Coordinates of C-alpha atoms in Angstrom, one line a residue:
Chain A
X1 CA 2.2 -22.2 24.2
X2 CA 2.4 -22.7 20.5
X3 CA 4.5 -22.0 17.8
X4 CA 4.6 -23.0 14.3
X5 CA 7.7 -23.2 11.5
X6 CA 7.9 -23.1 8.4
X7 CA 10.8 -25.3 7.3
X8 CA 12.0 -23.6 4.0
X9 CA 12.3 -19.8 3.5
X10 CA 12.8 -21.1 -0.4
X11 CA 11.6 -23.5 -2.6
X12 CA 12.0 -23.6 -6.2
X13 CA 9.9 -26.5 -8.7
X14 CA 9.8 -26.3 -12.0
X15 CA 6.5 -26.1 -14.2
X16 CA 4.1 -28.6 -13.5
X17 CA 6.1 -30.7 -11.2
X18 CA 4.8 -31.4 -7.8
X19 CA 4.8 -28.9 -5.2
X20 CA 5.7 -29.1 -0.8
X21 CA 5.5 -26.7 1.7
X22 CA 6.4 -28.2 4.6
X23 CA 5.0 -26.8 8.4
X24 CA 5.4 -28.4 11.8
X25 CA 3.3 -26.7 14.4
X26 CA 3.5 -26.8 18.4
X27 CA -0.1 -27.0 20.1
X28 CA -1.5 -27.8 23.8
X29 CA -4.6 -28.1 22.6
X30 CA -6.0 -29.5 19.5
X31 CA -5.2 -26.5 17.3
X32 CA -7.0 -25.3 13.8
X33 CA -4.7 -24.7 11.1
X34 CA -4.8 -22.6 7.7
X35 CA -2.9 -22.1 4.8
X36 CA -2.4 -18.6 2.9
X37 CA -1.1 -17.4 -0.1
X38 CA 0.1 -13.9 -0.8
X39 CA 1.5 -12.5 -4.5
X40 CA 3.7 -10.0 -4.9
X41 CA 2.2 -6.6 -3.6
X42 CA -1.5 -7.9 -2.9
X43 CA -3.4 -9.3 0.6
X44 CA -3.3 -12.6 1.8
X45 CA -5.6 -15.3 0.6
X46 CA -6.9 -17.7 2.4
X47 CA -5.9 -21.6 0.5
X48 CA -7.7 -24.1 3.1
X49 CA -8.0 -24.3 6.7
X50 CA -8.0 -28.0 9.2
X51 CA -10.6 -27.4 12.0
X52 CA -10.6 -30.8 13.2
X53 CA -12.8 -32.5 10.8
X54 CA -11.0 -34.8 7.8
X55 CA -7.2 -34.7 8.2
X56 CA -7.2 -34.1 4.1
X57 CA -8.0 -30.9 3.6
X58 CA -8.7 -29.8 0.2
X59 CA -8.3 -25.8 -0.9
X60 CA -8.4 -23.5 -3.8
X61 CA -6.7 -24.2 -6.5
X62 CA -5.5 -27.6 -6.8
X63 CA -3.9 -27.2 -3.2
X64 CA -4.6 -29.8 -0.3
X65 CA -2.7 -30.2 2.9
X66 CA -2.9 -33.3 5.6
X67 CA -2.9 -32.7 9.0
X68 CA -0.8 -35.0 11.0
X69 CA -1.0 -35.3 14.7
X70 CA 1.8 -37.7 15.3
X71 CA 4.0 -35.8 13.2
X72 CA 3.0 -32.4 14.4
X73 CA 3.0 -31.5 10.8
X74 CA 0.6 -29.6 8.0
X75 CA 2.4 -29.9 4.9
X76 CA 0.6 -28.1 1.6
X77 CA 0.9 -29.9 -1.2
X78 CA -0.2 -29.6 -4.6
X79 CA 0.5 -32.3 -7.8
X80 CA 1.1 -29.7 -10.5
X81 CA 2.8 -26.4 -10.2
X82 CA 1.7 -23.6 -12.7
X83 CA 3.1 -19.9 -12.9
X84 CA 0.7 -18.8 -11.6
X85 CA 1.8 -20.2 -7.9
X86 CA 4.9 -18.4 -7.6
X87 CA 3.6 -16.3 -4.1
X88 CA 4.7 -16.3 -0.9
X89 CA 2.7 -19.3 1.7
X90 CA 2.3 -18.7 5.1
X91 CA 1.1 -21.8 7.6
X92 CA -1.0 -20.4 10.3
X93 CA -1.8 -22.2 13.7
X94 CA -4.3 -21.1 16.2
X95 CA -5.6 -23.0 19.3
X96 CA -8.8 -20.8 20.0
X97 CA -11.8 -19.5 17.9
X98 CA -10.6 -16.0 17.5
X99 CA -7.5 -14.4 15.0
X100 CA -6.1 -13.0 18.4
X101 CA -5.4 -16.6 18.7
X102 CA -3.2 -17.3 15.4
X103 CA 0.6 -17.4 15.1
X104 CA 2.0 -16.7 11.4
X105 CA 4.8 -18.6 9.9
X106 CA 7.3 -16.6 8.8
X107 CA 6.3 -17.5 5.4
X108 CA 7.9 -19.7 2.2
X109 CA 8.6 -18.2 -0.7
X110 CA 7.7 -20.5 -3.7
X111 CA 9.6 -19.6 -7.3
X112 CA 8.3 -21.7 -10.6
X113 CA 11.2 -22.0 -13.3
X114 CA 9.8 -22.1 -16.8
Chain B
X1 CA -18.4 -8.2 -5.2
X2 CA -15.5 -5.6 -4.2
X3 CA -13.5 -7.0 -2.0
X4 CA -11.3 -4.8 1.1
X5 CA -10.0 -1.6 0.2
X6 CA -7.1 0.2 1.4
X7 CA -5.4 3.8 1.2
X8 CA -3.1 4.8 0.6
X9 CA -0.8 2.0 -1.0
X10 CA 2.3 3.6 0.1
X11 CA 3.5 6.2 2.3
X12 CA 6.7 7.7 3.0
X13 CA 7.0 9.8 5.8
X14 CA 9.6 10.6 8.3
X15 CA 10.2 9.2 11.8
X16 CA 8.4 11.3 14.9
X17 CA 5.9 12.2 11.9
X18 CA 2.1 11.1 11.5
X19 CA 0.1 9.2 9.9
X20 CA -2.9 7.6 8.8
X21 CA -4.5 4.2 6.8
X22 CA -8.0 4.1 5.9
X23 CA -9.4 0.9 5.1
X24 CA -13.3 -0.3 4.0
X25 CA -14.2 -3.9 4.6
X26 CA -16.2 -5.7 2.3
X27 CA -20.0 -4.7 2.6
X28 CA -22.4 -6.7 5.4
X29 CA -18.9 -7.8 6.9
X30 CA -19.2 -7.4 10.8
X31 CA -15.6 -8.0 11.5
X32 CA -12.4 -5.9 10.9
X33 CA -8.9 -6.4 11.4
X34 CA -5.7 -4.5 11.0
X35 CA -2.4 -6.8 10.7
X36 CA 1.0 -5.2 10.8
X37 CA 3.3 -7.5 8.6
X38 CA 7.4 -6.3 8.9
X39 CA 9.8 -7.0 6.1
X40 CA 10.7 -11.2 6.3
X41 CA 7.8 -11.8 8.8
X42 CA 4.6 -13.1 9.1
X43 CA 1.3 -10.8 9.7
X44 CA 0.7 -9.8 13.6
X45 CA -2.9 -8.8 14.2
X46 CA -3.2 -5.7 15.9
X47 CA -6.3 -4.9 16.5
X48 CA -9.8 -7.0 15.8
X49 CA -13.1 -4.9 15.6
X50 CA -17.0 -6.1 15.9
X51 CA -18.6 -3.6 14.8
X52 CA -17.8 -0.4 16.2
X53 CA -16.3 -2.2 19.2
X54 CA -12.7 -3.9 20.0
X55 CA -12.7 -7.6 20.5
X56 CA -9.3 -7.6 21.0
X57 CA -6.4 -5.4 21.0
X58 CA -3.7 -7.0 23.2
X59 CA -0.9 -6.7 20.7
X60 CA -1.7 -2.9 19.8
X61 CA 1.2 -0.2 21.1
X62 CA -1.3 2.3 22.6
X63 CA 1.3 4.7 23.1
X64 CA 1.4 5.3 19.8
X65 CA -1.4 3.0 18.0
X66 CA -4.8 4.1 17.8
X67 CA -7.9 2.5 15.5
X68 CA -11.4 3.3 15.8
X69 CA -14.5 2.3 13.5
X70 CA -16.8 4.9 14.8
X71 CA -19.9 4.0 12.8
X72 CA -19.1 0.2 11.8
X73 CA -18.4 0.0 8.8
X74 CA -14.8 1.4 7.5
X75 CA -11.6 2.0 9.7
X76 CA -8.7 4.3 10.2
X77 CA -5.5 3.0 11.9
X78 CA -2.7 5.8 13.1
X79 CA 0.5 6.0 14.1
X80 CA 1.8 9.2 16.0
X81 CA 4.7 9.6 16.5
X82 CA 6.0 7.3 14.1
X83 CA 9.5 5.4 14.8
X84 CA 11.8 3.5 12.5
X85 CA 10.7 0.1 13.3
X86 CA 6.9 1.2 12.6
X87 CA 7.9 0.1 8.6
X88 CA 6.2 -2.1 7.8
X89 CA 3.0 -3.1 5.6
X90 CA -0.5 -2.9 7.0
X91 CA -3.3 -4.9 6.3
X92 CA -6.6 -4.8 6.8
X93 CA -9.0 -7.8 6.5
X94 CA -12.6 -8.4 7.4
X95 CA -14.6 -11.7 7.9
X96 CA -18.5 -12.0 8.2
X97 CA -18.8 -14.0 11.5
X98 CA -16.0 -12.7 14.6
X99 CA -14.5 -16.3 15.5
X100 CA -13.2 -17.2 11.8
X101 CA -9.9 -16.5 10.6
X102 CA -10.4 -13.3 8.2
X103 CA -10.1 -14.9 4.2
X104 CA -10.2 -11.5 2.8
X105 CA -7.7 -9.0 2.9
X106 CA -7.2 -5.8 1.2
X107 CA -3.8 -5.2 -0.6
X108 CA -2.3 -3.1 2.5
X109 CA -0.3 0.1 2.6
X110 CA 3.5 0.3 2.9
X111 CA 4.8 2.2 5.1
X112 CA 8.2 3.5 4.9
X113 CA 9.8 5.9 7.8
X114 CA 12.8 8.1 7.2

């Protein structure tokens, strides 16, 4: 079965300092990964996804994550906050080729302080 | 290019009550999903559509759940009779190929129940 968590409900950076999210993920199989963003009353968007290919994976907006199999882990990263990144991040983890697949986070909530 | 719209944005209605969420994907996109995404949670994927027809809808409460995309192309989800733990947001997404993880969303519709 798998499962992934999100290890912080909260995190709060302040402007232009560097920014974690930190997921661990549980997988029998060798399992794809994504990353999503969602603002305040909008849809989710989708950051960067890990299908198996580089471990680095680099996303959208100045976002990169680094899958690591030893440490079960898919941490978003990013060396610069801006304003404009205060959201909500949700880690995703799916071990077949179909959404039906996917298990949501229960999400991190990312506040940048002025 | 317009992305996935949804309507209404909000809707209040009372428990045992009825009621219904349009949603139009982004044009040429084959693929359709409706997420259900409670207060503090992560999105749960209801029901996927290719097409006019279900690929999967394992985690849809039929007794109370129906979707359909008659003609392909846009969607109604309802809820009848609704209950107190149906409030939630719902969000639709689409995706041009049916194995991808959907990267657009629309901007869902809260639903509130009395």
């Amino acid at each position: 079965a798998q499962s992934v968590t999100q290890l912080d409900s909260h995190v709060s950076v302040s402007e232009g300092t560097p920014v974690l999210l930190r997921c661990n993920y549980s997988s029998s199989y060798s399992p794809s990964l994504f990353w999503y963003v969602q603002h305040p009353n909008k849809g989710l968007q989708l950051l960067l996804k890990y299908t198996s290919a580089a471990t680095l994976v680099k996303g959208i907006n100045g976002f990169e994550a680094e899958f690591k199999k030893s440490e079960t882990s898919f941490h978003l990263t990013k060396p610069s906050a801006h304003m404009s990144d205060a959201a909500e991040y949700f880690c995703v983890v799916s071990e077949g080729s179909g959404p039906y697949t996917s298990i949501f986070g229960t999400g991190t909530r990312l506040k940048v302080l002025a | 290019e317009a992305g996935v719209a949804q309507s209404p944005r909000y809707k209040i209605i009372e428990k045992r009550q009825s009621v219904a969420f349009w949603c139009n994907p982004i044009s040429g996109h084959a693929t359709l999903y409706w997420y259900q995404q409670i207060l503090g949670q992560g999105p749960k994927l209801l029901i996927q559509f290719q097409n006019n027809g279900v690929v999967d809808d394992s985690q849809l409460p039929k007794d109370r759940f129906s979707a359909e995309r008659l003609k392909g192309v846009d969607s109604t989800l309802k809820i009848q009779p609704a209950k107190l733990e149906d409030s939630a947001v719902y969000l639709c997404a689409s995706s041009l190929e049916i194995s991808s993880q959907p990267q657009h969303f629309g901007d869902g519709t809260r639903l509130s129940i009395l």
